[in-house]
Amino acid sequence: MQQLWGKNLITPIQDASNEQLYASLVKTVKALVKTKEDISGIRKLYYISSEFLIGKLLRSNLIKLNAYEEIKEYLQKNGKNIEDLEQLEPEPSLGNGGLGRLAACFLDAIANLGINGCGISLNYHLGLFKQVFIENSQHELPNPWISDNCWLNKTDISFEIQLGKFKTKSNLYQLEVLGAN
């Protein structure tokens, strides 16, 4: 894991910012997840939900790759803290309630049982809104969670959708969720 991760670093680990380390680690884990997906020709289960509250994936995916402790120790030896990197991960918030959490539990179960499956959902570009208080009044602010270092992988697949008198384009993204080994 360290050797793969090091290929994504431009700066020596001791000199790298937490943001650089986080971006490198996400890129490495995404590449490792891709290598575990080669199960073509097998039936696939599709779970369709309007929302998925999946939570942060860095720690979860590292644990499921059996690499969390190795990366944590490697960072410590180089004066870095994995918890600081985990704090940089935005919360995807692809929904707003209990059904989103239930859908995420189904996806986790599918992955942990080794079932070839995927979830299909809307892509909330602003996620859940942040709640703030301004002069004793509650306000909602957008929560832009999609960045270059998020877990979404844009695909080349898109569809045109007719909505009444206008058309819109729908782009397919993939979000990697690993099961336990």
PDB file of C-alpha atoms in Angstrom:
ATOM      1  CA  MET A   1       0.000   0.000   0.000  1.00  0.00           C
ATOM      2  CA  GLN A   2       2.769   2.469   0.906  1.00  0.00           C
ATOM      3  CA  GLN A   3       4.544   1.887  -2.408  1.00  0.00           C
ATOM      4  CA  LEU A   4       1.350   2.451  -4.406  1.00  0.00           C
ATOM      5  CA  TRP A   5       0.487   5.506  -2.385  1.00  0.00           C
ATOM      6  CA  GLY A   6       3.985   6.975  -2.777  1.00  0.00           C
ATOM      7  CA  LYS A   7       3.569   6.981  -6.570  1.00  0.00           C
ATOM      8  CA  ASN A   8       0.747   9.515  -6.170  1.00  0.00           C
ATOM      9  CA  LEU A   9       2.868  11.882  -4.067  1.00  0.00           C
ATOM     10  CA  ILE A  10       4.848  14.655  -5.737  1.00  0.00           C
ATOM     11  CA  THR A  11       6.322  16.004  -2.485  1.00  0.00           C
ATOM     12  CA  PRO A  12       8.122  13.952   0.204  1.00  0.00           C
ATOM     13  CA  ILE A  13       5.562  12.916   2.826  1.00  0.00           C
ATOM     14  CA  GLN A  14       7.190  14.976   5.572  1.00  0.00           C
ATOM     15  CA  ASP A  15       6.855  18.143   3.461  1.00  0.00           C
ATOM     16  CA  ALA A  16       3.412  17.421   1.996  1.00  0.00           C
ATOM     17  CA  SER A  17       0.373  19.310   3.259  1.00  0.00           C
ATOM     18  CA  ASN A  18      -2.551  17.373   4.689  1.00  0.00           C
ATOM     19  CA  GLU A  19      -4.543  18.327   1.591  1.00  0.00           C
ATOM     20  CA  GLN A  20      -1.859  16.799  -0.687  1.00  0.00           C
ATOM     21  CA  LEU A  21      -1.710  13.647   1.435  1.00  0.00           C
ATOM     22  CA  TYR A  22      -5.498  13.327   1.467  1.00  0.00           C
ATOM     23  CA  ALA A  23      -5.732  13.717  -2.329  1.00  0.00           C
ATOM     24  CA  SER A  24      -2.974  11.132  -2.854  1.00  0.00           C
ATOM     25  CA  LEU A  25      -4.555   8.657  -0.448  1.00  0.00           C
ATOM     26  CA  VAL A  26      -8.016   8.949  -2.039  1.00  0.00           C
ATOM     27  CA  LYS A  27      -6.511   8.457  -5.521  1.00  0.00           C
ATOM     28  CA  THR A  28      -4.649   5.343  -4.344  1.00  0.00           C
ATOM     29  CA  VAL A  29      -7.639   3.807  -2.571  1.00  0.00           C
ATOM     30  CA  LYS A  30      -9.856   4.443  -5.615  1.00  0.00           C
ATOM     31  CA  ALA A  31      -7.309   2.608  -7.789  1.00  0.00           C
ATOM     32  CA  LEU A  32      -7.185  -0.318  -5.342  1.00  0.00           C
ATOM     33  CA  VAL A  33     -10.985  -0.510  -5.225  1.00  0.00           C
ATOM     34  CA  LYS A  34     -11.078  -0.714  -9.029  1.00  0.00           C
ATOM     35  CA  THR A  35      -8.775  -3.758  -8.979  1.00  0.00           C
ATOM     36  CA  LYS A  36     -11.194  -5.594  -6.658  1.00  0.00           C
ATOM     37  CA  GLU A  37     -14.159  -5.057  -9.021  1.00  0.00           C
ATOM     38  CA  ASP A  38     -13.267  -7.412 -11.873  1.00  0.00           C
ATOM     39  CA  ILE A  39     -16.267  -9.762 -11.694  1.00  0.00           C
ATOM     40  CA  SER A  40     -17.631  -9.552 -15.232  1.00  0.00           C
ATOM     41  CA  GLY A  41     -20.167 -12.035 -16.533  1.00  0.00           C
ATOM     42  CA  ILE A  42     -21.865 -12.424 -13.135  1.00  0.00           C
ATOM     43  CA  ARG A  43     -25.448 -11.423 -12.418  1.00  0.00           C
ATOM     44  CA  LYS A  44     -25.743  -7.988 -10.857  1.00  0.00           C
ATOM     45  CA  LEU A  45     -28.164  -6.627  -8.270  1.00  0.00           C
ATOM     46  CA  TYR A  46     -29.332  -3.015  -8.683  1.00  0.00           C
ATOM     47  CA  TYR A  47     -30.750  -1.105  -5.727  1.00  0.00           C
ATOM     48  CA  ILE A  48     -32.551   2.079  -6.735  1.00  0.00           C
ATOM     49  CA  SER A  49     -33.139   4.807  -4.156  1.00  0.00           C
ATOM     50  CA  SER A  50     -33.664   8.546  -4.365  1.00  0.00           C
ATOM     51  CA  GLU A  51     -30.945   9.002  -1.730  1.00  0.00           C
ATOM     52  CA  PHE A  52     -27.994   7.320  -0.025  1.00  0.00           C
ATOM     53  CA  LEU A  53     -26.501   8.626   3.231  1.00  0.00           C
ATOM     54  CA  ILE A  54     -23.257   6.683   2.929  1.00  0.00           C
ATOM     55  CA  GLY A  55     -21.047   8.744   5.195  1.00  0.00           C
ATOM     56  CA  LYS A  56     -17.332   9.301   4.743  1.00  0.00           C
ATOM     57  CA  LEU A  57     -15.516   6.530   2.864  1.00  0.00           C
ATOM     58  CA  LEU A  58     -11.761   7.001   3.408  1.00  0.00           C
ATOM     59  CA  ARG A  59     -11.525   5.157   6.732  1.00  0.00           C
ATOM     60  CA  SER A  60     -14.113   2.561   5.728  1.00  0.00           C
ATOM     61  CA  ASN A  61     -12.373   1.704   2.454  1.00  0.00           C
ATOM     62  CA  LEU A  62      -8.916   1.609   4.072  1.00  0.00           C
ATOM     63  CA  ILE A  63     -10.213  -0.777   6.754  1.00  0.00           C
ATOM     64  CA  LYS A  64     -11.836  -3.004   4.141  1.00  0.00           C
ATOM     65  CA  LEU A  65      -8.572  -3.038   2.160  1.00  0.00           C
ATOM     66  CA  ASN A  66      -6.775  -4.116   5.372  1.00  0.00           C
ATOM     67  CA  ALA A  67      -4.570  -1.037   5.011  1.00  0.00           C
ATOM     68  CA  TYR A  68      -5.784   1.351   7.725  1.00  0.00           C
ATOM     69  CA  GLU A  69      -3.254   0.445  10.419  1.00  0.00           C
ATOM     70  CA  GLU A  70      -0.384   0.320   7.904  1.00  0.00           C
ATOM     71  CA  ILE A  71      -1.170   3.811   6.590  1.00  0.00           C
ATOM     72  CA  LYS A  72      -1.762   5.173  10.110  1.00  0.00           C
ATOM     73  CA  GLU A  73       1.653   3.887  11.294  1.00  0.00           C
ATOM     74  CA  TYR A  74       3.403   5.111   8.123  1.00  0.00           C
ATOM     75  CA  LEU A  75       1.958   8.583   8.603  1.00  0.00           C
ATOM     76  CA  GLN A  76       2.939   8.632  12.294  1.00  0.00           C
ATOM     77  CA  LYS A  77       6.529   7.680  11.427  1.00  0.00           C
ATOM     78  CA  ASN A  78       6.581  10.699   9.129  1.00  0.00           C
ATOM     79  CA  GLY A  79       5.087  13.134  11.630  1.00  0.00           C
ATOM     80  CA  LYS A  80       1.550  13.039  10.214  1.00  0.00           C
ATOM     81  CA  ASN A  81      -1.809  12.045  11.686  1.00  0.00           C
ATOM     82  CA  ILE A  82      -4.419  10.062   9.734  1.00  0.00           C
ATOM     83  CA  GLU A  83      -7.249  11.705  11.701  1.00  0.00           C
ATOM     84  CA  ASP A  84      -6.196  15.075  10.277  1.00  0.00           C
ATOM     85  CA  LEU A  85      -6.582  13.660   6.748  1.00  0.00           C
ATOM     86  CA  GLU A  86      -9.943  12.103   7.587  1.00  0.00           C
ATOM     87  CA  GLN A  87     -11.221  15.506   8.703  1.00  0.00           C
ATOM     88  CA  LEU A  88     -10.600  16.850   5.187  1.00  0.00           C
ATOM     89  CA  GLU A  89     -13.068  14.423   3.625  1.00  0.00           C
ATOM     90  CA  PRO A  90     -16.376  16.130   2.836  1.00  0.00           C
ATOM     91  CA  GLU A  91     -19.621  14.466   3.893  1.00  0.00           C
ATOM     92  CA  PRO A  92     -21.389  13.318   0.681  1.00  0.00           C
ATOM     93  CA  SER A  93     -24.919  13.680   2.111  1.00  0.00           C
ATOM     94  CA  LEU A  94     -26.742  12.237  -0.886  1.00  0.00           C
ATOM     95  CA  GLY A  95     -30.138  12.638   0.706  1.00  0.00           C
ATOM     96  CA  ASN A  96     -31.807  13.920   3.822  1.00  0.00           C
ATOM     97  CA  GLY A  97     -33.152  11.222   6.053  1.00  0.00           C
ATOM     98  CA  GLY A  98     -33.647   7.737   7.374  1.00  0.00           C
ATOM     99  CA  LEU A  99     -34.387   6.202   3.991  1.00  0.00           C
ATOM    100  CA  GLY A 100     -30.997   7.393   2.761  1.00  0.00           C
ATOM    101  CA  ARG A 101     -29.268   5.708   5.708  1.00  0.00           C
ATOM    102  CA  LEU A 102     -31.308   2.522   5.168  1.00  0.00           C
ATOM    103  CA  ALA A 103     -30.314   2.490   1.479  1.00  0.00           C
ATOM    104  CA  ALA A 104     -26.659   2.913   2.489  1.00  0.00           C
ATOM    105  CA  CYS A 105     -26.998  -0.058   4.889  1.00  0.00           C
ATOM    106  CA  PHE A 106     -28.373  -2.164   2.031  1.00  0.00           C
ATOM    107  CA  LEU A 107     -25.382  -1.214  -0.127  1.00  0.00           C
ATOM    108  CA  ASP A 108     -22.993  -2.044   2.690  1.00  0.00           C
ATOM    109  CA  ALA A 109     -24.687  -5.429   3.188  1.00  0.00           C
ATOM    110  CA  ILE A 110     -24.530  -6.159  -0.549  1.00  0.00           C
ATOM    111  CA  ALA A 111     -20.809  -5.342  -0.568  1.00  0.00           C
ATOM    112  CA  ASN A 112     -20.072  -7.323   2.622  1.00  0.00           C
ATOM    113  CA  LEU A 113     -21.920 -10.386   1.325  1.00  0.00           C
ATOM    114  CA  GLY A 114     -19.849 -10.272  -1.861  1.00  0.00           C
ATOM    115  CA  ILE A 115     -22.911  -9.752  -4.038  1.00  0.00           C
ATOM    116  CA  ASN A 116     -22.187  -8.088  -7.358  1.00  0.00           C
ATOM    117  CA  GLY A 117     -24.393  -5.030  -7.056  1.00  0.00           C
ATOM    118  CA  CYS A 118     -24.734  -1.302  -7.227  1.00  0.00           C
ATOM    119  CA  GLY A 119     -27.000   1.455  -6.026  1.00  0.00           C
ATOM    120  CA  ILE A 120     -28.598   3.946  -8.352  1.00  0.00           C
ATOM    121  CA  SER A 121     -29.579   7.376  -7.078  1.00  0.00           C
ATOM    122  CA  LEU A 122     -29.772  11.073  -7.732  1.00  0.00           C
ATOM    123  CA  ASN A 123     -26.520  13.006  -7.430  1.00  0.00           C
ATOM    124  CA  TYR A 124     -27.130  15.870  -5.021  1.00  0.00           C
ATOM    125  CA  HIS A 125     -24.472  18.403  -6.020  1.00  0.00           C
ATOM    126  CA  LEU A 126     -24.971  20.419  -2.856  1.00  0.00           C
ATOM    127  CA  GLY A 127     -25.708  17.551  -0.472  1.00  0.00           C
ATOM    128  CA  LEU A 128     -27.550  18.401   2.701  1.00  0.00           C
ATOM    129  CA  PHE A 129     -27.633  22.054   3.601  1.00  0.00           C
ATOM    130  CA  LYS A 130     -25.474  23.331   6.444  1.00  0.00           C
ATOM    131  CA  GLN A 131     -27.505  24.760   9.308  1.00  0.00           C
ATOM    132  CA  VAL A 132     -26.151  28.018  10.771  1.00  0.00           C
ATOM    133  CA  PHE A 133     -27.501  30.612  13.165  1.00  0.00           C
ATOM    134  CA  ILE A 134     -27.332  34.289  12.218  1.00  0.00           C
ATOM    135  CA  GLU A 135     -28.677  36.766  14.775  1.00  0.00           C
ATOM    136  CA  ASN A 136     -30.592  34.003  16.626  1.00  0.00           C
ATOM    137  CA  SER A 137     -32.250  32.812  13.426  1.00  0.00           C
ATOM    138  CA  GLN A 138     -31.614  29.477  11.707  1.00  0.00           C
ATOM    139  CA  HIS A 139     -30.475  29.604   8.069  1.00  0.00           C
ATOM    140  CA  GLU A 140     -29.494  26.989   5.507  1.00  0.00           C
ATOM    141  CA  LEU A 141     -26.344  27.313   3.415  1.00  0.00           C
ATOM    142  CA  PRO A 142     -25.360  25.162   0.431  1.00  0.00           C
ATOM    143  CA  ASN A 143     -22.911  22.340   1.202  1.00  0.00           C
ATOM    144  CA  PRO A 144     -20.858  21.806  -1.988  1.00  0.00           C
ATOM    145  CA  TRP A 145     -19.278  18.404  -1.337  1.00  0.00           C
ATOM    146  CA  ILE A 146     -18.188  17.429  -4.869  1.00  0.00           C
ATOM    147  CA  SER A 147     -14.510  18.129  -5.527  1.00  0.00           C
ATOM    148  CA  ASP A 148     -11.593  16.597  -7.394  1.00  0.00           C
ATOM    149  CA  ASN A 149     -10.820  14.563  -4.268  1.00  0.00           C
ATOM    150  CA  CYS A 150     -14.272  13.117  -3.629  1.00  0.00           C
ATOM    151  CA  TRP A 151     -15.188   9.476  -4.215  1.00  0.00           C
ATOM    152  CA  LEU A 152     -17.292  10.127  -7.329  1.00  0.00           C
ATOM    153  CA  ASN A 153     -15.905   8.826 -10.605  1.00  0.00           C
ATOM    154  CA  LYS A 154     -17.479  10.424 -13.661  1.00  0.00           C
ATOM    155  CA  THR A 155     -18.127   7.988 -16.506  1.00  0.00           C
ATOM    156  CA  ASP A 156     -18.555   8.621 -20.226  1.00  0.00           C
ATOM    157  CA  ILE A 157     -22.199   7.505 -20.016  1.00  0.00           C
ATOM    158  CA  SER A 158     -24.901  10.152 -20.261  1.00  0.00           C
ATOM    159  CA  PHE A 159     -28.557  10.342 -21.248  1.00  0.00           C
ATOM    160  CA  GLU A 160     -30.818  13.086 -22.563  1.00  0.00           C
ATOM    161  CA  ILE A 161     -34.039  13.336 -20.585  1.00  0.00           C
ATOM    162  CA  GLN A 162     -37.172  15.125 -21.769  1.00  0.00           C
ATOM    163  CA  LEU A 163     -38.832  17.105 -18.961  1.00  0.00           C
ATOM    164  CA  GLY A 164     -41.961  18.710 -20.316  1.00  0.00           C
ATOM    165  CA  LYS A 165     -40.870  21.281 -22.898  1.00  0.00           C
ATOM    166  CA  PHE A 166     -37.133  21.108 -22.228  1.00  0.00           C
ATOM    167  CA  LYS A 167     -34.382  18.531 -22.279  1.00  0.00           C
ATOM    168  CA  THR A 168     -31.665  17.975 -19.743  1.00  0.00           C
ATOM    169  CA  LYS A 169     -28.580  15.806 -19.768  1.00  0.00           C
ATOM    170  CA  SER A 170     -28.004  13.172 -17.099  1.00  0.00           C
ATOM    171  CA  ASN A 171     -24.403  12.061 -16.453  1.00  0.00           C
ATOM    172  CA  LEU A 172     -23.534   8.763 -14.800  1.00  0.00           C
ATOM    173  CA  TYR A 173     -21.102   8.792 -11.875  1.00  0.00           C
ATOM    174  CA  GLN A 174     -19.797   5.864  -9.870  1.00  0.00           C
ATOM    175  CA  LEU A 175     -19.117   5.890  -6.143  1.00  0.00           C
ATOM    176  CA  GLU A 176     -17.001   3.029  -4.792  1.00  0.00           C
ATOM    177  CA  VAL A 177     -18.152   1.183  -1.652  1.00  0.00           C
ATOM    178  CA  LEU A 178     -16.048  -1.815  -0.622  1.00  0.00           C
ATOM    179  CA  GLY A 179     -17.233  -4.829   1.336  1.00  0.00           C
ATOM    180  CA  ALA A 180     -15.256  -6.455   4.119  1.00  0.00           C
ATOM    181  CA  ASN A 181     -12.660  -9.052   3.054  1.00  0.00           C
TER     182      ASN A 181
END
